[in-house]
Short mmCIF file of C-alpha atoms in Angstrom, two decimals:
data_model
loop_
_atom_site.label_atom_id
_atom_site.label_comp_id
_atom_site.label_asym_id
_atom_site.label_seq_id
_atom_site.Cartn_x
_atom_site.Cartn_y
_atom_site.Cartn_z
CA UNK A 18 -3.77 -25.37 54.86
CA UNK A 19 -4.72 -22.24 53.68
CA UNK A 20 -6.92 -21.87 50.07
CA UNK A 21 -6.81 -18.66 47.78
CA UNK A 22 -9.19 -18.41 44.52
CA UNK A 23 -8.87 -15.75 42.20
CA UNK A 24 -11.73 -15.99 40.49
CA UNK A 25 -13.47 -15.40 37.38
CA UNK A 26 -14.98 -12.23 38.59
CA UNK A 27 -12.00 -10.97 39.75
CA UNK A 28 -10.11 -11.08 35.97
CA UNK A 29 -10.64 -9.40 33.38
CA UNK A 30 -13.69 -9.84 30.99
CA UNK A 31 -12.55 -10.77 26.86
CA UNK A 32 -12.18 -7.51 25.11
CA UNK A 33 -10.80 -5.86 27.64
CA UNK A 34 -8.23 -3.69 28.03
CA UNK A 35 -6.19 -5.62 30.77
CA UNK A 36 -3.74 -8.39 29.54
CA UNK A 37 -1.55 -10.21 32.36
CA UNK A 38 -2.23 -10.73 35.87
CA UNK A 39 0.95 -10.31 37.87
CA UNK A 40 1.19 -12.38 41.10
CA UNK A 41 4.13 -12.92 43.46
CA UNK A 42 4.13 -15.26 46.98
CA UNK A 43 6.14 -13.70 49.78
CA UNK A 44 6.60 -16.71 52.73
CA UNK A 45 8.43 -16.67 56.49
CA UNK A 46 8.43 -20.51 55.26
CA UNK A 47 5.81 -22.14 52.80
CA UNK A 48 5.45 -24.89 50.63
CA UNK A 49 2.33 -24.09 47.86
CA UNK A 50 0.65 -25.64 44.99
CA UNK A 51 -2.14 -23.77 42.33
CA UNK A 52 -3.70 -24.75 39.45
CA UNK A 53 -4.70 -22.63 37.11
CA UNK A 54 -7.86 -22.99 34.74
CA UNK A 55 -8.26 -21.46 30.79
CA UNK A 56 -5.42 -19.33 31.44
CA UNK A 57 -1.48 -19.27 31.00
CA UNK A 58 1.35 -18.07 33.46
CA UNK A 59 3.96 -15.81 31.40
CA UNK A 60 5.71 -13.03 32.77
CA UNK A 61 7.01 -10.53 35.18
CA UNK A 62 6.57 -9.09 38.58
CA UNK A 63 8.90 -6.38 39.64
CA UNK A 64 9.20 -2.38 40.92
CA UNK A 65 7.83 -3.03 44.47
CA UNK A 66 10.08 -1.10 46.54
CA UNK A 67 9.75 -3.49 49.67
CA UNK A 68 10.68 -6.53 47.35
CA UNK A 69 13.98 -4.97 46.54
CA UNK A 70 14.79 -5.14 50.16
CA UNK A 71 14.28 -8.84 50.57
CA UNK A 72 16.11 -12.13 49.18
CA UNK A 73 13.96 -14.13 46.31
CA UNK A 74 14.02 -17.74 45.81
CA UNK A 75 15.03 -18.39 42.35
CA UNK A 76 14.58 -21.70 40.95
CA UNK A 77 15.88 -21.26 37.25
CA UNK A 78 17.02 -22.84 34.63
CA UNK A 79 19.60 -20.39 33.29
CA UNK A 80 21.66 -20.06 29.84
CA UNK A 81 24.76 -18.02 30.05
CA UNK A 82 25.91 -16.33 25.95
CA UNK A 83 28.57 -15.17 25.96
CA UNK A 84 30.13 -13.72 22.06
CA UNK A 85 33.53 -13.84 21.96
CA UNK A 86 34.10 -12.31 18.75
CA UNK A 87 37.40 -11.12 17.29
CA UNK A 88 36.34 -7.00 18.45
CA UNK A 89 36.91 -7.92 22.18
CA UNK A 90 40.61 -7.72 23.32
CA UNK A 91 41.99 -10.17 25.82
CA UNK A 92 41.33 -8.03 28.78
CA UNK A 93 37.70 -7.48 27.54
CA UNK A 94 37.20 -11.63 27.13
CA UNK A 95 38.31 -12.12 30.82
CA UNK A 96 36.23 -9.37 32.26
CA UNK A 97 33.16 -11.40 30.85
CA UNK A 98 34.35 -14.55 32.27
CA UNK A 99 34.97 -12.91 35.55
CA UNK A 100 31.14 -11.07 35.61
CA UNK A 101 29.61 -14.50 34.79
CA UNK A 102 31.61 -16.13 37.53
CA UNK A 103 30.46 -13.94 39.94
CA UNK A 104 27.03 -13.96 38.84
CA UNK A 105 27.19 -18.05 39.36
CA UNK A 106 28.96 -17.06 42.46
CA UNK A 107 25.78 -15.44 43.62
CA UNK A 108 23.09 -17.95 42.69
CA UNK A 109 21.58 -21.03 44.74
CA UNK A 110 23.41 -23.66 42.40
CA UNK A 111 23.23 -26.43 45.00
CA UNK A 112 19.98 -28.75 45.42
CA UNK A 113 19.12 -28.17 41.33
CA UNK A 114 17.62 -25.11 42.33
CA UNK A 115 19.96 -23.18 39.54
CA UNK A 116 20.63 -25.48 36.79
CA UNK A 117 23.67 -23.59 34.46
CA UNK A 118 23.78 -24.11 30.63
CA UNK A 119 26.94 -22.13 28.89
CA UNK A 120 27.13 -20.94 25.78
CA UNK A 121 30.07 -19.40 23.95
CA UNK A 122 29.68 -18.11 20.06
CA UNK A 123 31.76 -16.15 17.55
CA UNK A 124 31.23 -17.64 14.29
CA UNK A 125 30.79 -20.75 15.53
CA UNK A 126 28.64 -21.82 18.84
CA UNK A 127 30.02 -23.92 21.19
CA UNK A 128 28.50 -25.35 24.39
CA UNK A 129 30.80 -25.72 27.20
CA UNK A 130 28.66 -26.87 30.13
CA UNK A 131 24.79 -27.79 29.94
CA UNK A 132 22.33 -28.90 32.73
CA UNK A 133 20.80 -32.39 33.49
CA UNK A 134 19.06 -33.27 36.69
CA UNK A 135 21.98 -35.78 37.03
CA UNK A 136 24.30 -33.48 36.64
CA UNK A 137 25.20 -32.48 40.23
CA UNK A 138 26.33 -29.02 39.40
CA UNK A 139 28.18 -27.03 41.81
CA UNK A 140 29.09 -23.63 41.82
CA UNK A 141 32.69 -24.48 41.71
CA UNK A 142 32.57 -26.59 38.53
CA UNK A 143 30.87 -24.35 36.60
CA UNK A 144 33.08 -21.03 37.27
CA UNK A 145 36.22 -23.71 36.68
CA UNK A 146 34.31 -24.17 32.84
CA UNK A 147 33.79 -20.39 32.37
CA UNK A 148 37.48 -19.88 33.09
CA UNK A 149 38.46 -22.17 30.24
CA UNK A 150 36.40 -20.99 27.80
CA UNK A 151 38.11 -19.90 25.01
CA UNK A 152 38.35 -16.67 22.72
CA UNK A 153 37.52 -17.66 19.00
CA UNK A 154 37.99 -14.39 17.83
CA UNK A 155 36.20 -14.69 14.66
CA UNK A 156 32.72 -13.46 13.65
CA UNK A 157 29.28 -13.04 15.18
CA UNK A 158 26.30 -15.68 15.08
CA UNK A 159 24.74 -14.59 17.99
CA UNK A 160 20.95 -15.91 16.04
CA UNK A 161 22.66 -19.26 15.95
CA UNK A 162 23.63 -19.56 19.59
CA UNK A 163 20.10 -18.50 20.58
CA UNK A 164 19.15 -21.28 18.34
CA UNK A 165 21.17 -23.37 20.02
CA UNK A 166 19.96 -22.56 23.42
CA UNK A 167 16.42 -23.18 22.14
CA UNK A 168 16.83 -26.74 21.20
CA UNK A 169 18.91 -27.52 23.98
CA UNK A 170 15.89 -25.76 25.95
CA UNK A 171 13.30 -28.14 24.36
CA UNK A 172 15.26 -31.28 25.81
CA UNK A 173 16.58 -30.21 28.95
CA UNK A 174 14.41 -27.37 30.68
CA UNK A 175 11.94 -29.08 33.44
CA UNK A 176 8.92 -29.43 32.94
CA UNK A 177 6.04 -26.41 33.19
CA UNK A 178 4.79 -28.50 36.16
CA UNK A 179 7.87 -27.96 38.51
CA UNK A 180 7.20 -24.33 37.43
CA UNK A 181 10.49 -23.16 37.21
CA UNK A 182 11.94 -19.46 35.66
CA UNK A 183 13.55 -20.20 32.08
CA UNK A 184 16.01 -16.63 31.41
CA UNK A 185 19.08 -16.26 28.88
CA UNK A 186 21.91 -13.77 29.10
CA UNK A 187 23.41 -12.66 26.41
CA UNK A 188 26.57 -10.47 26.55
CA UNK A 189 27.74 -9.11 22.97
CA UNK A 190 29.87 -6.35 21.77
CA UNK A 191 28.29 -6.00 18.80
CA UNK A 192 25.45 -6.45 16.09
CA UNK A 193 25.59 -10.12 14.62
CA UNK A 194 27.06 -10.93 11.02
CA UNK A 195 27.21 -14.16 10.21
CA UNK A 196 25.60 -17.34 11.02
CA UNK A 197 22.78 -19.28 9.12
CA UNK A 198 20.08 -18.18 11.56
CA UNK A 199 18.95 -14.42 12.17
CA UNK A 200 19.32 -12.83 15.35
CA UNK A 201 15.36 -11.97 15.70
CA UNK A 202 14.31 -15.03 14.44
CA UNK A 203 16.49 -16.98 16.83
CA UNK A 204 15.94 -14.86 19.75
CA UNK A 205 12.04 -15.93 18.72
CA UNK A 206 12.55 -19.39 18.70
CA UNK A 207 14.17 -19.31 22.15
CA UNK A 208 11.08 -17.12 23.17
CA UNK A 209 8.93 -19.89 21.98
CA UNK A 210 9.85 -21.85 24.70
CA UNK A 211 8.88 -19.89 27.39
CA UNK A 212 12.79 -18.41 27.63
CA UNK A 213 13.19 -14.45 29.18
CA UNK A 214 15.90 -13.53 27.52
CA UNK A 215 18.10 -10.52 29.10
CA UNK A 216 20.58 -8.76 26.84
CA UNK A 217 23.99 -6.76 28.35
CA UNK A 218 25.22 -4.75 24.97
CA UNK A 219 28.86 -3.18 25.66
CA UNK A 220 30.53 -0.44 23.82
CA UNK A 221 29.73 1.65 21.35
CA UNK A 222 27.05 -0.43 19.71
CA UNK A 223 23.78 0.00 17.74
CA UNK A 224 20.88 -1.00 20.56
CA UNK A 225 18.74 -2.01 17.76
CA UNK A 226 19.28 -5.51 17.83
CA UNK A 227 19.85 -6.41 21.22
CA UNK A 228 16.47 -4.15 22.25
CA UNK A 229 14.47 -6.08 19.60
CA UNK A 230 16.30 -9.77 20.67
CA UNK A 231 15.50 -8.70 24.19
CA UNK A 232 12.11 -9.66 25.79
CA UNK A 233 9.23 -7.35 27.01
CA UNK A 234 9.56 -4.98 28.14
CA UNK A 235 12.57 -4.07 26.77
CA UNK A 236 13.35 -1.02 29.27
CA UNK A 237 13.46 -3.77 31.87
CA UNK A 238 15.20 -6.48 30.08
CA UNK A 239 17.93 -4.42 27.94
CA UNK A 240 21.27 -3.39 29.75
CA UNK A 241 23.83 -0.83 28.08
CA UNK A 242 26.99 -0.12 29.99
CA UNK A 243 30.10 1.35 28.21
CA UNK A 244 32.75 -1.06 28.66
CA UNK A 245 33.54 -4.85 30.21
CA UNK A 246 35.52 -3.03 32.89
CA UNK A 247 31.68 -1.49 34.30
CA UNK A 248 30.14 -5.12 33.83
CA UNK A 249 31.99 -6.34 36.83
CA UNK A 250 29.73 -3.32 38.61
CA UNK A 251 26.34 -4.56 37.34
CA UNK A 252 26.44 -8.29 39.02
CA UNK A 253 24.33 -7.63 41.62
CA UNK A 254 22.27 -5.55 39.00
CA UNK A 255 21.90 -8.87 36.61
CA UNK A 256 21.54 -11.26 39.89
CA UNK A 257 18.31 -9.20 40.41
CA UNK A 258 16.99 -9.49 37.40
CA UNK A 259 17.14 -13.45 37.22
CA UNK A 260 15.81 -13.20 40.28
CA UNK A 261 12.87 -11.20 39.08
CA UNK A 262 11.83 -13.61 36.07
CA UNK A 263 8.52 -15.25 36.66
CA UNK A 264 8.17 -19.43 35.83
CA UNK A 265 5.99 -19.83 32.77
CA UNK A 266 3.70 -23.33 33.15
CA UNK A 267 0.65 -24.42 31.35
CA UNK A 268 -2.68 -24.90 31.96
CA UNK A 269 -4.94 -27.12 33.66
CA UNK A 270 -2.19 -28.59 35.79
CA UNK A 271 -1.45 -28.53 39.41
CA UNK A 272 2.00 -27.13 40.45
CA UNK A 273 4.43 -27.40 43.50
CA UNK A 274 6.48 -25.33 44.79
CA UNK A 275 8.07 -23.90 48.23
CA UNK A 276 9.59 -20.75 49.22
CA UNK A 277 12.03 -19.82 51.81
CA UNK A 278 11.28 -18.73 55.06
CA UNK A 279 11.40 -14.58 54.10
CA UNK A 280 11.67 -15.24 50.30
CA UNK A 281 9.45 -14.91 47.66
CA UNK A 282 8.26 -16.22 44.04
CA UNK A 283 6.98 -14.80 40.87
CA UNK A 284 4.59 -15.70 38.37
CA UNK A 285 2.83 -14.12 35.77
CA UNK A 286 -1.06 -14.91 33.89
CA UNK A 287 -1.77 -14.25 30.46
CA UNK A 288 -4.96 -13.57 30.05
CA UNK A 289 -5.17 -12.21 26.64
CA UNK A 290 -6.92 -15.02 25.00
CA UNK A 291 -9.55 -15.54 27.84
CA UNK A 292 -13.08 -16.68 26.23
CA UNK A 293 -14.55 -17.80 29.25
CA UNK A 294 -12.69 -16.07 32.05
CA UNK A 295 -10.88 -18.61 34.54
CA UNK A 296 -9.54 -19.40 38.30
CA UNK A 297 -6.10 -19.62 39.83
CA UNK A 298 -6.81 -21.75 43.06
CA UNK A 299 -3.84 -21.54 45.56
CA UNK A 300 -3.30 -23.48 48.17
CA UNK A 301 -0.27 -22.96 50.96
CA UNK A 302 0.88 -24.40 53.99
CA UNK A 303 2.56 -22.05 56.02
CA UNK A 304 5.29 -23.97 58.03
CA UNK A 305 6.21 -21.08 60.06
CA UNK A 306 4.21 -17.45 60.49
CA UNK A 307 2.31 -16.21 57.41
CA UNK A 308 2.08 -16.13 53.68
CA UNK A 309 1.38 -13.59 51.45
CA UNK A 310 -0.12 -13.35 47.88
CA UNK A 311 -0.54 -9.92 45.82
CA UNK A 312 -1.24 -9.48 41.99
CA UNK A 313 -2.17 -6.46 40.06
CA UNK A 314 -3.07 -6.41 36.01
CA UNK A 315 -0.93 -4.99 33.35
CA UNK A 316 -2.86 -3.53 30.58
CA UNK A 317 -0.88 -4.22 26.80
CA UNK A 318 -0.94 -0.52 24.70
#
């Protein structure tokens, strides 16, 4: 076993400038656990080159919105379904490693599929329930299916201590108008819970709302393309991106993990409200050759 402290001196002092720690674990074969003292994991870790040439090991628990307002034709609607598919397509479904909740809104929100550890979800089922979905070509409440995913998120979601990536994706047409809960305000509440939430606008459409329902930083976690045709193109592009979201946990708790033999993990330490300054201990046992731990500070303008 192998033992890593980052420690107080090594983090930034209260007051300062610097305000999350960015950390990822690159393994030939590992299993890990950390704890992590006065301090919160949030975040992101992205941008290395030499990370974009190797496979990650998500482990996510993963919300799928998709608006099916009355402004997309049929053609548009099945483009959408067929993007999602292959996104599910893509991911590491079996084992409960990607757990799949599916949302589809117009004026109303409808859940077709959610995730339970009992569940036994397999890639198959779930692109057999995104086919089916139907168009309700009415209006757009996309603040109430955020909503929705939130308090589904507050029930289902494992715990902080399995330290798993929470992310939404939310693929719209269009601003929202209707619905008894505001876009921001709902995209907040999901938030709240520790959710990254990705948004893929399409069309002509005013980026305001999407940018500002879209989590930090938005130039990372905002996707315009001009049509459902060019969304088929940007699977791989979104399939990076979940794998790129970080697992949120709290504090003062051990977590347990492993990562595949040439895969990696991401986490991310906010250290904003540091009084004291604090430790992230990290222990690893590498099964087979090495393991590897970097993390660099972001600094909040």
């Amino acid at each position: 076993m192998q033992h890593l402290r980052i420690a107080n001196e090594n983090t930034p002092s209260p007051g300062s400038s610097a305000h999350f720690i960015e950390m990822y674990m690159f393994a030939y074969s590992g299993i890990f656990s950390f704890i992590v003292n006065e301090n919160t994991l949030a975040g992101l870790v992205h941008s290395q080159s030499d990370l974009d040439l190797l496979p990650c090991s998500e482990v996510l628990d993963l919300f799928l919105i998709v608006d099916s307002s009355g402004s997309l034709s049929d053609t548009d609607f099945q483009e959408a379904k067929d993007a999602m598919s292959r996104i599910v397509e893509n991911l590491d479904i079996e084992e409960n490693r990607v757990l799949v909740t599916l949302i589809n809104y117009s004026k109303d929100v409808k859940v077709s599929t959610t995730f339970t550890l009992d569940s036994a979800q397999t890639k198959d089922n779930i692109k057999s329930e995104i086919q089916k979905l139907d168009q309700m070509k009415d209006s757009t409440s996309t603040g109430d299916a955020l909503a929705k995913a939130q308090d589904l998120c507050s029930t289902q979601c494992r715990p902080f201590n399995q330290a798993v990536s929470r992310v939404a994706v939310v693929f719209t047409d269009g601003e929202s108008n209707s619905g008894n809960i505001k876009a921001i305000p709902g995209a907040q509440l999901l938030k709240d819970e520790y959710v990254t939430i990705f948004t893929v606008g399409i069309g002509k459409i005013n980026p305001t709302e999407l940018q500002a329902i879209a989590s930090p930083p938005v130039t990372e976690n905002y996707l315009h393309i001009t049509n459902y045709a060019e969304l088929m193109k940007k699977v791989n592009f979104i399939r990076r991106k979940l794998c790129l979201t970080p697992a949120f946990v709290s504090t003062k708790k051990k977590f347990h993990g492993t990562v595949k033999q040439g895969q990696y993990r991401f986490y991310k330490l906010d250290v904003s409200k540091l009084v004291n300054g604090g430790t992230v201990e990290i222990d690893f046992v590498d099964t087979k050759g090495k393991t590897v731990v970097r993390w660099s500070y972001i600094v909040q303008i």
